[in-house]
Short mmCIF file of C-alpha atoms and ligand atoms in Angstrom, two decimals:
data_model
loop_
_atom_site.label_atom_id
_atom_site.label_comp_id
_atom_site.label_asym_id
_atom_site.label_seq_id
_atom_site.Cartn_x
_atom_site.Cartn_y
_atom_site.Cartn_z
CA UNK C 190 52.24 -46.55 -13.50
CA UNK C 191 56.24 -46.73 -13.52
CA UNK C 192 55.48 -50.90 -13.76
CA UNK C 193 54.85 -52.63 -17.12
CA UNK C 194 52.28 -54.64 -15.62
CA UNK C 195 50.69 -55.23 -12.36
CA UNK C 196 48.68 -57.56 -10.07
CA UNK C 197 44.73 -56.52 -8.72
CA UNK C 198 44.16 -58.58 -5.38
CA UNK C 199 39.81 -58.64 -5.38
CA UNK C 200 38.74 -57.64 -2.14
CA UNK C 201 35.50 -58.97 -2.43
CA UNK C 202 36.55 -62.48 -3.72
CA UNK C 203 38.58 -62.45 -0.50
CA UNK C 204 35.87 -62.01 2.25
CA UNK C 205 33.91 -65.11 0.05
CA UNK C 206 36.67 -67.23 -0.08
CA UNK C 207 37.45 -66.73 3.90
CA UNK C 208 34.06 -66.47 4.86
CA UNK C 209 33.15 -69.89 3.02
CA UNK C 210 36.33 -71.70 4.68
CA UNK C 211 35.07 -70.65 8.18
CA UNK C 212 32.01 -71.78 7.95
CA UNK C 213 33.68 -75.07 6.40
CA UNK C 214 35.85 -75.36 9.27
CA UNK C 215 33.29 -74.39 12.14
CA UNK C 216 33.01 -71.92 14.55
CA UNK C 217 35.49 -72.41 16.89
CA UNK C 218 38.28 -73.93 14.83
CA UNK C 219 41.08 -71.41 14.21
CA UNK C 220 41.41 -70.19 10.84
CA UNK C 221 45.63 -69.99 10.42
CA UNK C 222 46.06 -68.51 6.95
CA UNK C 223 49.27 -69.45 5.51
CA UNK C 224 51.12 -66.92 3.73
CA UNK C 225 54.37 -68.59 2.98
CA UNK C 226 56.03 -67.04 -1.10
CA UNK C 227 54.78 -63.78 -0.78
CA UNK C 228 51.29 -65.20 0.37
CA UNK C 229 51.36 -67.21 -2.84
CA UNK C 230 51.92 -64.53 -4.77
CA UNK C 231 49.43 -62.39 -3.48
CA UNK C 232 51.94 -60.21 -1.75
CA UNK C 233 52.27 -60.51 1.98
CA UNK C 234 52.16 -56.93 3.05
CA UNK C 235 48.83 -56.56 0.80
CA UNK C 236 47.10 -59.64 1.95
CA UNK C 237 47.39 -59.57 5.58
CA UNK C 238 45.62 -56.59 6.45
CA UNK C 239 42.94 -57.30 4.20
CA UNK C 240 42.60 -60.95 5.49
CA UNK C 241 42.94 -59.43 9.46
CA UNK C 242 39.61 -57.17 7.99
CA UNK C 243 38.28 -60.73 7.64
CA UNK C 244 38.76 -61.82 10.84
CA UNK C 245 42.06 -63.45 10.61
CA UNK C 246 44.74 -63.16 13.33
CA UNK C 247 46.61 -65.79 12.81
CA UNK C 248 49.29 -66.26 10.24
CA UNK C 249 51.56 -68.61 8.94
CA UNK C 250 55.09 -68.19 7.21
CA UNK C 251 57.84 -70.70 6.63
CA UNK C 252 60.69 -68.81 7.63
CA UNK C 253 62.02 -65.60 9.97
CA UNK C 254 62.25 -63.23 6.25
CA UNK C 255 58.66 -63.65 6.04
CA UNK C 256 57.53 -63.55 9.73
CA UNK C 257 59.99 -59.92 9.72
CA UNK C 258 57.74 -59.06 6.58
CA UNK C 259 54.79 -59.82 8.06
CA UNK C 260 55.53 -58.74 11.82
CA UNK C 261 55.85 -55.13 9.87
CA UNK C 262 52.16 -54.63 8.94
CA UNK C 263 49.96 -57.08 10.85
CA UNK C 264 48.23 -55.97 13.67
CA UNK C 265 49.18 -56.07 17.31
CA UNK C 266 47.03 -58.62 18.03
CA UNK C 267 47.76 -61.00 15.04
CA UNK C 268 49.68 -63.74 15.78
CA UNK C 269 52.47 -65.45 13.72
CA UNK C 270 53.85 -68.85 13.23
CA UNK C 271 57.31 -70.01 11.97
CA UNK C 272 56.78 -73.46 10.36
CA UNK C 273 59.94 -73.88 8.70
CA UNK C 274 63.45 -72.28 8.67
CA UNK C 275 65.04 -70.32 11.71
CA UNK C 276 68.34 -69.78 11.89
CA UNK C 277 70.14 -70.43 15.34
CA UNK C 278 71.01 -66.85 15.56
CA UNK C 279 67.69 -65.77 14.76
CA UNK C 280 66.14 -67.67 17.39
CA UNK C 281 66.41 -65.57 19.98
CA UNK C 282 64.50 -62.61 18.34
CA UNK C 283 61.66 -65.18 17.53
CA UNK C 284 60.88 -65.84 20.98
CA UNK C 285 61.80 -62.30 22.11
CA UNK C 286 58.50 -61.47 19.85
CA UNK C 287 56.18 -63.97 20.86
CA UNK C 288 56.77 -65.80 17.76
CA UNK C 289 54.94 -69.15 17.72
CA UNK C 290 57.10 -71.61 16.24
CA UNK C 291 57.36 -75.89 14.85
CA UNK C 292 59.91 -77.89 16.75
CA UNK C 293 60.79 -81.01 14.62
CA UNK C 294 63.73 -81.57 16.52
CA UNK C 295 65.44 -81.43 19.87
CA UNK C 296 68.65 -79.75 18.88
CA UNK C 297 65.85 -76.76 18.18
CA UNK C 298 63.83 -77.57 21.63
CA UNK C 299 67.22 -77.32 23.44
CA UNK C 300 68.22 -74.37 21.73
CA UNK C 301 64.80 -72.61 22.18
CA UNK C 302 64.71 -73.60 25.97
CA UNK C 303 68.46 -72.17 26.56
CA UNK C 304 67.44 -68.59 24.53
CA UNK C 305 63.95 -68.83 26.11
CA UNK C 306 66.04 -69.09 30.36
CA UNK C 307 68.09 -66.44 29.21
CA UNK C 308 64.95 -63.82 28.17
CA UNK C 309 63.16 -64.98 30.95
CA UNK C 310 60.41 -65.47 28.81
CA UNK C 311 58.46 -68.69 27.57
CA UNK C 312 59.00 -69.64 23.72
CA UNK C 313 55.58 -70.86 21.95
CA UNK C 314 56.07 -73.42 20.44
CA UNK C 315 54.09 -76.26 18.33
CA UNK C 316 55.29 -79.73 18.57
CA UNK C 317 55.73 -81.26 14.92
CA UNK C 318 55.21 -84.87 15.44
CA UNK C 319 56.53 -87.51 12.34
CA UNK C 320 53.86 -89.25 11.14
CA UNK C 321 55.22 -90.40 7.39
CA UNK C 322 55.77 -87.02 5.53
CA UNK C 323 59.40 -87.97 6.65
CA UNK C 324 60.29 -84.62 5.78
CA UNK C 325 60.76 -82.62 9.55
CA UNK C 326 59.12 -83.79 12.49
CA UNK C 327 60.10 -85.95 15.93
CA UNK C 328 60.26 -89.38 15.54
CA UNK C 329 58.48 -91.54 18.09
CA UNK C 330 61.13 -92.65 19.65
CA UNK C 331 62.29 -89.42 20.99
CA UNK C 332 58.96 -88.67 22.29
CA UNK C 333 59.92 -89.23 25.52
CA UNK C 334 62.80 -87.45 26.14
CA UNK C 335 61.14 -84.36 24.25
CA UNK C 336 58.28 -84.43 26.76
CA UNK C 337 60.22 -84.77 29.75
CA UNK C 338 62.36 -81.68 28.14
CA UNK C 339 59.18 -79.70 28.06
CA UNK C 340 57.74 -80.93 31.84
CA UNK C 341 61.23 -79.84 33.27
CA UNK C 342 61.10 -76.31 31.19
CA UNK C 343 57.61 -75.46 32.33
CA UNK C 344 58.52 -72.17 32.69
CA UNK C 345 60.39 -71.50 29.79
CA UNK C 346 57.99 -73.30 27.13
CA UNK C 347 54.36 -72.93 26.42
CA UNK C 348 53.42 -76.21 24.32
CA UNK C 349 50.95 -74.12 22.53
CA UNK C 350 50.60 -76.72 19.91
CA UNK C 351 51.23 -79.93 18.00
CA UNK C 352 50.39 -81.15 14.39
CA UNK C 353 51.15 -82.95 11.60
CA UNK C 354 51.91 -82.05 7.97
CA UNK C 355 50.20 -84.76 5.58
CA UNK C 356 51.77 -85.96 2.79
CA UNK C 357 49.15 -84.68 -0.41
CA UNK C 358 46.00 -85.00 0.85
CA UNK C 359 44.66 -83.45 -2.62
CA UNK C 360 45.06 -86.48 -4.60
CA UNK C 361 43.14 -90.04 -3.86
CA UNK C 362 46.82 -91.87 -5.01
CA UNK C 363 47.96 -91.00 -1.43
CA UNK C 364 44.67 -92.10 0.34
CA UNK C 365 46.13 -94.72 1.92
CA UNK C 366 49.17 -92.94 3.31
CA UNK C 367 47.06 -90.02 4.75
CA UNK C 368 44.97 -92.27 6.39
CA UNK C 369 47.64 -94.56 8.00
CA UNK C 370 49.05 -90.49 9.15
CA UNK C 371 45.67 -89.33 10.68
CA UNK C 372 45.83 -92.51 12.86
CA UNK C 373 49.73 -92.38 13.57
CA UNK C 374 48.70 -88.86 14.83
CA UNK C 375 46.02 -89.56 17.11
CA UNK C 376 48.55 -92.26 18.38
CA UNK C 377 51.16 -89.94 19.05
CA UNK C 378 49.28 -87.03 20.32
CA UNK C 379 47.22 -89.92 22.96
CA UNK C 380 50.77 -90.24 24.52
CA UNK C 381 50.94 -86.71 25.09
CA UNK C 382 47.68 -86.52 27.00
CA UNK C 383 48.61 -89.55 28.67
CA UNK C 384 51.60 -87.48 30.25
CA UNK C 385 48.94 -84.45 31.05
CA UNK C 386 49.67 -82.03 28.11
CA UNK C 387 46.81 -80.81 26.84
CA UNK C 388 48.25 -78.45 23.82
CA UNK C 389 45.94 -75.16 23.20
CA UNK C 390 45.98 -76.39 19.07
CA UNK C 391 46.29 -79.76 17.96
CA UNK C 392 46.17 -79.22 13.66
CA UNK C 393 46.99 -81.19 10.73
CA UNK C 394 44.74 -80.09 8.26
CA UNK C 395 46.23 -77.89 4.78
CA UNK C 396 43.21 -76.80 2.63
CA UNK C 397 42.93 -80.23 0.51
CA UNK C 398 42.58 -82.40 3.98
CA UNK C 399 40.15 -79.71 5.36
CA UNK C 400 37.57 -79.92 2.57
CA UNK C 401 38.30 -83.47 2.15
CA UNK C 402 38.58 -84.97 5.90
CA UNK C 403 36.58 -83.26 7.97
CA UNK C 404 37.86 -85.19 10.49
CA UNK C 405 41.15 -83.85 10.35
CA UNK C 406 40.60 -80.41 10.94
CA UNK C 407 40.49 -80.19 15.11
CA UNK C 408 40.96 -77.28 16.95
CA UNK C 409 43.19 -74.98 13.74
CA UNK C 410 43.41 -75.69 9.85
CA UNK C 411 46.64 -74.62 7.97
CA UNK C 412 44.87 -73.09 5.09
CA UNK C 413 46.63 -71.62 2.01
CA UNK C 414 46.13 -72.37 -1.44
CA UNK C 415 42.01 -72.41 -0.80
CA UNK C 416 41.64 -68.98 1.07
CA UNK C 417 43.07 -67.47 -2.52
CA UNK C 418 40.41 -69.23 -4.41
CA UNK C 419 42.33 -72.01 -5.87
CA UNK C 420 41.39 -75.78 -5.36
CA UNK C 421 44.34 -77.63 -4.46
CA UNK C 422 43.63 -80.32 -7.28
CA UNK C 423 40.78 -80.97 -9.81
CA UNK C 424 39.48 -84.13 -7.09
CA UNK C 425 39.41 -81.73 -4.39
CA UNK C 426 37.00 -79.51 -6.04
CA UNK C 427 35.29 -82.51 -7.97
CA UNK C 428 34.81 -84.03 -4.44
CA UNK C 429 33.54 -80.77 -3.09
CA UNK C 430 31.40 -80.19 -5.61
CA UNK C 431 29.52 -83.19 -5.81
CA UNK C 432 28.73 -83.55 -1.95
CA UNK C 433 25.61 -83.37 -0.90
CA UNK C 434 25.94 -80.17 0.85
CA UNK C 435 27.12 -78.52 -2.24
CA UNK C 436 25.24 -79.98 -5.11
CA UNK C 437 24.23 -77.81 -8.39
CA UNK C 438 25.45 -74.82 -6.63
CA UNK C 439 28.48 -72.56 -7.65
CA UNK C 440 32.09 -72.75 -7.63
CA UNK C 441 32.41 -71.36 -3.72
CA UNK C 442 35.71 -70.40 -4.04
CA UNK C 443 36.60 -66.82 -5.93
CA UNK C 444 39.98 -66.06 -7.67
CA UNK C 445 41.53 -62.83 -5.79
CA UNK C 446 44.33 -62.36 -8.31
CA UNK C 447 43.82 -60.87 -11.44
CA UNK C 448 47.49 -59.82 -13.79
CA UNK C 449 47.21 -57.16 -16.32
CA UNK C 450 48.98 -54.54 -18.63
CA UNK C 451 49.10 -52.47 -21.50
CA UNK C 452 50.18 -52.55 -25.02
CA UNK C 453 53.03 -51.26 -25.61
CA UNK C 454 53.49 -50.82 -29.47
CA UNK C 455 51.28 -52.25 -32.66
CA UNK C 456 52.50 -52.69 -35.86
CA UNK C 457 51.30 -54.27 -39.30
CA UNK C 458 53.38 -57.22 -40.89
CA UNK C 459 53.08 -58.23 -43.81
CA UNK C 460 52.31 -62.15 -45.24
CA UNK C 461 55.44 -64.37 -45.48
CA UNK C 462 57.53 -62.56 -42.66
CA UNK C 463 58.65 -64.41 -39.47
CA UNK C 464 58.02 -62.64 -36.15
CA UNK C 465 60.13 -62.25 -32.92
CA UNK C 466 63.10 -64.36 -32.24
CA UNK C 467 64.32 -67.37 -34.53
CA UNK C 468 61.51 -68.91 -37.22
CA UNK C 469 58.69 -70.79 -34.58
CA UNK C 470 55.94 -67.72 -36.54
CA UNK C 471 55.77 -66.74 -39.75
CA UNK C 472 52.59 -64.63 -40.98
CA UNK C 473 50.16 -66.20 -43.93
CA UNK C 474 48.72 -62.96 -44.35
CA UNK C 475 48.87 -59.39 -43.74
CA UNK C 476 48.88 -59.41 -39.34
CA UNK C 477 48.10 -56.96 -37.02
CA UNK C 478 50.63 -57.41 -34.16
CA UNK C 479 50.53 -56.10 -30.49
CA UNK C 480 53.64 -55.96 -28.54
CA UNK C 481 52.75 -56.20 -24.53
CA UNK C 482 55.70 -55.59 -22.32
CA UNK C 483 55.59 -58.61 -20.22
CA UNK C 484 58.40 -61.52 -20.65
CA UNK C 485 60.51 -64.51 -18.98
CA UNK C 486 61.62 -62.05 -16.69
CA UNK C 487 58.55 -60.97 -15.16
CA UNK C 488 57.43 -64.66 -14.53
CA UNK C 489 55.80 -65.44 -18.37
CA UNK C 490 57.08 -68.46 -19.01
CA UNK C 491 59.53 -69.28 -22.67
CA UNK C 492 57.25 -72.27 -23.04
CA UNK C 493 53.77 -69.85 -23.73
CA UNK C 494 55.55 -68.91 -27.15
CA UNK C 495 52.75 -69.26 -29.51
CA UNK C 496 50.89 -71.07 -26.75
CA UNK C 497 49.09 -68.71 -24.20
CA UNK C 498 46.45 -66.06 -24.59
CA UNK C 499 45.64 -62.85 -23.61
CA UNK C 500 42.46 -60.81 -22.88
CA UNK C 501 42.15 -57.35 -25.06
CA UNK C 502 38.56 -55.22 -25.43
CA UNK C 503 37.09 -58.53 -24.39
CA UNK C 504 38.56 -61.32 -27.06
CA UNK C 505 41.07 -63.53 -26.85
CA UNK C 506 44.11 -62.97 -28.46
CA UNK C 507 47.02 -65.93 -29.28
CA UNK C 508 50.98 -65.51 -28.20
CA UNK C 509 52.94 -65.06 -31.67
CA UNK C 510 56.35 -66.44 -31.93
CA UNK C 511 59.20 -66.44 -28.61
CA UNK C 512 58.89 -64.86 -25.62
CA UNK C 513 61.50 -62.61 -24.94
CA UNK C 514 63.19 -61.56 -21.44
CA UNK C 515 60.94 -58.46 -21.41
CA UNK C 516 57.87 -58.52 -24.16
CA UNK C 517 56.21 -60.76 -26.00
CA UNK C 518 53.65 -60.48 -29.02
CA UNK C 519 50.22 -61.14 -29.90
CA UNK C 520 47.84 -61.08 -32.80
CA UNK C 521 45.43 -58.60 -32.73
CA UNK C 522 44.37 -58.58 -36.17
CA UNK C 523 40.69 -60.12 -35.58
CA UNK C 524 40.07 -56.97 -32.72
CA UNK C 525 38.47 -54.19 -34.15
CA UNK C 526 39.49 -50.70 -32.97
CA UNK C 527 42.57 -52.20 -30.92
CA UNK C 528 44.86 -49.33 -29.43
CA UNK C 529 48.60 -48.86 -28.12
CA UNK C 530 47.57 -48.54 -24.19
CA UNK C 531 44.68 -51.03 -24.58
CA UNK C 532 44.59 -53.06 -21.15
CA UNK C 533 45.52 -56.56 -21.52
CA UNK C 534 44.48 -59.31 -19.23
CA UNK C 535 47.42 -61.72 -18.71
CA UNK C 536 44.93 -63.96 -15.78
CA UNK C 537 41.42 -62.42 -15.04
CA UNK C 538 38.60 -61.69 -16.85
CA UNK C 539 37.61 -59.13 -19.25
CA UNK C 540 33.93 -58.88 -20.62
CA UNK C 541 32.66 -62.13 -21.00
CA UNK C 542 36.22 -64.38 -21.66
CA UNK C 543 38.69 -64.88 -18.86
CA UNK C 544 42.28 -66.73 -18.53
CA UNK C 545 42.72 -69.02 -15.53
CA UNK C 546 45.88 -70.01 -13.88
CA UNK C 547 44.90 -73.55 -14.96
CA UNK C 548 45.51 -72.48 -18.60
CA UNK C 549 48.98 -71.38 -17.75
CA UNK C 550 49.61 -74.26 -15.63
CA UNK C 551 48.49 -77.22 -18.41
CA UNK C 552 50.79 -75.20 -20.87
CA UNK C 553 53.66 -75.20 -18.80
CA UNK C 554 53.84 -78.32 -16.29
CA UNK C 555 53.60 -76.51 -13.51
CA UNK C 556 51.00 -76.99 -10.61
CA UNK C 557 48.81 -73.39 -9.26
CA UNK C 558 50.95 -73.13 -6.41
CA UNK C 559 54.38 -72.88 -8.43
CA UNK C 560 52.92 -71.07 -10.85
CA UNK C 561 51.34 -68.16 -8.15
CA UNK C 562 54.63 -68.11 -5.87
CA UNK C 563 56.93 -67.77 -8.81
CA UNK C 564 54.87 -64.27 -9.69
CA UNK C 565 57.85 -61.92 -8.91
CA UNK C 566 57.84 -59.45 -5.95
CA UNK C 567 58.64 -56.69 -7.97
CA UNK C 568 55.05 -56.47 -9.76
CA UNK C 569 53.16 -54.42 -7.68
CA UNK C 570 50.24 -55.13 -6.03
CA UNK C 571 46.77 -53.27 -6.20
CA UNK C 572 43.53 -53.62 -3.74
CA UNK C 573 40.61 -53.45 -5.56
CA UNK C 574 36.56 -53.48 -4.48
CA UNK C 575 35.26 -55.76 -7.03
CA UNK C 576 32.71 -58.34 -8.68
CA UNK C 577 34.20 -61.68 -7.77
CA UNK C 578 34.90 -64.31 -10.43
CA UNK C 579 34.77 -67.75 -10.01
CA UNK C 580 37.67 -69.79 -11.81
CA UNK C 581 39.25 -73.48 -12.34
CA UNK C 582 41.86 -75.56 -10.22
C1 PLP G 699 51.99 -74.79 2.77
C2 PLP G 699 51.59 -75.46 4.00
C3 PLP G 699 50.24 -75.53 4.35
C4 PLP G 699 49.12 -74.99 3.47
O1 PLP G 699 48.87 -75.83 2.39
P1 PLP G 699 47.68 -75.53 1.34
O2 PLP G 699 47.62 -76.76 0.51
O3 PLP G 699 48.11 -74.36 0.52
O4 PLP G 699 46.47 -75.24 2.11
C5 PLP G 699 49.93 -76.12 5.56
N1 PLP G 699 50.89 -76.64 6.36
C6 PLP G 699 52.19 -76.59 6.04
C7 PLP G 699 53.19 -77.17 6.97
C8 PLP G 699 52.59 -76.02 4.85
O5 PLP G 699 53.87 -75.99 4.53
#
C-alpha cells in the first residue's frame, strides 16, 4: 500500500441499503442515485458499478466533471443526469451524449434548443420548476413562454422530466415550507398537463422527503445521502424508526464506508513531557504513544486534537495533543501487545467498538454530508465483501 491510509466501500451494506430504499420507494418508481462529491465520498468510479450490480441505471451528478467521470465507467445502458453546473461550451457535448439535464432557466432552454437544431438531435431535459428553494428553478411567471418554447421545439427537446428540489425536508423546522412546496408543485406541474405534456418523470423527493413524505416520491426519488447508509438527520431516522412499519426492528440502513490505517511509529514518553505541537498534552505518567500517519491534510480535522478516537486490536484509543498536516498521535498505553503496523480504524468497526461519522461530526460542527464529501480523492478506495454494520446519523 503506497497510501497512508485508505477507504473500504462494504459491498454487502450496499445491496441492503439499495435494496431497502426500493422497496421504500415501490416498484415502479425510479431509483436515481445521486453521486454528486465523489459520490459523497464514496468515490464515483467505485460506487457506480457496484450500485449498477444493484440494479441502478440511473445516476445523478451536479456538474459536466462528474458526469465525464462517471460517463467513463458506467454502463452503456446507465443513464446520467446533470442537475447543476454546465458550462455554455460544454453544452453541446451534453446533449451530443444523451445527457439528461435540469433547465432552471430559459437562457439554458434557448441555448440547449439552438445546440440541440444544430446536432439534429433532441436534448433531454428535466424542467426545474421554483417552488421556494429560491435557489435555481423557473419562476411561474415564465411558465408560459418556456412551454410554448418546448411545443415549438418538439423535435429538438424531449421534456423527459420536471421536479422540484425541497428546501430541508430532514428537519420538522421547515415543515411548513415543504409543505406549502409539495402543493406549489402540484400547482405548477397541473399547468403543464393542462397544455398536454405529460413528462416521463415528475420527482421531488431527496432521501429525507422520501422516507418522510411518501407522498412526494412519484414516478423517481433523488436519493443520496440514504443509499450510503446515513440518515439525513437524527428526526429522519427517529421518524423512521418509530413507524409502525418499522417498530423494534433494526437500524435498516448499513454504513458502506469504513477509513483505516496503520501505525506508523510507537514510542514511550515519559511523565511531565508535552507531546506534539505547542503545550494542549502533557503526560502524568510514563505513556505509550502511537503515531498514525493521517492529518489535516488528508481530511482529519485540527479541531479532533485531543478530541477523536481511534480503533486499535479492538479498544478505543484517545487523540493526544495537535493534529499535524500529516500525523497525529494517540495513546496506546492501556493496549496490550500494540505493534508499529497495527491497523487502526479511523470510522468503522473493529471487534466489538466502532467510530461513527456522527462522532466526528458532533466534534467538529460539521453535518455527515460535509464531513463524507470533504474525504479527499486521493485516498484510495477498496471493494470489499463484508458483514454489514449498522451505524448513527
Ligand atoms: C444532493 C441532491 C439530492 C440528494 O439529496 P440527499 O439528501 O442526499 O438524498 C437530491 N436532489 C438534488 C437537486 C440534490 O442536489
Amino acid at each position: 500500500m503506497i497510501h497512508s491510509s485508505w477507504i473500504e466501500i462494504n459491498k454487502t451494506a450496499l445491496r441492503k441499503n439499495i435494496r431497502y430504499l426500493q422497496k421504500r420507494l415501490g416498484s415502479g418508481v425510479k431509483f436515481a442515485s445521486v453521486i454528486k462529491g465523489n459520490a459523497y465520498g464514496h468515490g464515483i468510479k467505485e460506487f457506480i458499478p457496484l450500485a449498477e450490480e444493484n440494479g441502478i441505471d440511473f445516476f445523478a451528478v451536479f456538474d459536466t466533471n462528474e458526469a465525464l467521470r462517471a460517463q467513463a465507467v458506467k454502463r452503456d445502458t446507465s443513464q446520467l443526469l446533470i442537475m447543476g453546473m454546465i458550462d455554455d461550451e460544454e453544452l453541446a457535448w451534453v446533449i451530443e451524449n444523451e445527457i439528461s439535464f435540469f433547465v432552471f432557466d430559459l437562457d439554458r432552454l434557448l441555448k440547449a434548443v439552438a445546440l440541440a437544431r444544430k446536432q439534429q438531435k433532441k436534448a433531454k431535459i428535466h424542467l426545474e420548476l421554483e417552488t421556494g428553494l429560491n435557489r435555481t428553478g423557473i419562476e411561474e411567471a415564465d411558465l408560459d413562454e418556456v412551454l410554448a418554447i418546448i411545443r415549438e421545439n418538439a423535435d429538438f427537446l424531449e421534456l423527459e422530466g420536471v421536479c422540484t428540489h425541497l428546501a430541508g425536508a430532514e428537519s420538522i423546522t421547515n415543515y411548513m415550507r415543504i409543505q406549502e412546496q409539495m402543493r406549489v408543485f402540484e400547482r405548477l406541474s397541473g399547468i403543464l398537463k393542462k397544455n398536454q405534456f405529460f413528462p416521463k418523470y415528475r420527482h421531488i423527493a431527496c432521501s429525507a422527503a422520501a422516507l418522510i413524505y411518501p407522498q412526494s416520491i412519484m414516478d423517481m426519488a433523488r436519493i443520496g445521502i440514504a443509499q450510503y447508509g446515513f440518515w439525513p438527520s437524527m428526526e429522519t431516522k427517529m421518524n423512521n424508526l418509530l413507524s409502525d412499519e418499522n417498530k423494534f426492528t433494526l437500524d435498516p440502513l448499513h454504513r458502506i464506508l469504513s477509513w483505516k490505517s496503520r501505525i506508523m511509529s510507537i514510542k514511550k514518553v515519559p511523565a511531565g513531557k508535552f507531546v506534539s505541537y505547542g503545550n494542549s498534552f502533557r503526560t502524568t505518567k510514563e505513556t505509550r504513544i502511537a503515531t498514525i500517519p493521517i492529518g489535516y491534510f488528508h481530511g482529519y480535522r485540527r479541531s479532533l486534537g485531543n478530541m477523536g478516537q481511534v480503533l486499535i486490536r479492538g479498544s478505543k484509543a484517545n487523540v493526544i495533543g495537535a493534529v499535524s498536516m500529516n500525523v497525529f498521535q494517540v495513546n496506546v498505553t492501556h493496549i496490550p501487545g500494540v505493534q508499529k503496523g497495527d491497523e487502526v480504524v479511523i470510522i468503522g468497526t473493529q471487534g466489538k467498538n466502532s467510530i461513527s461519522v456522527a462522532s466526528f461530526t458532533e466534534l467538529s460542527k460539521q453535518i455527515n454530508y460535509e464531513f463524507l464529501t470533504r474525504l479527499p480523492e486521493s485516498i484510495p478506495r477498496i471493494v470489499k465483501e463484508s458483514k454489514p454494520e449498522n451505524n448513527g446519523v
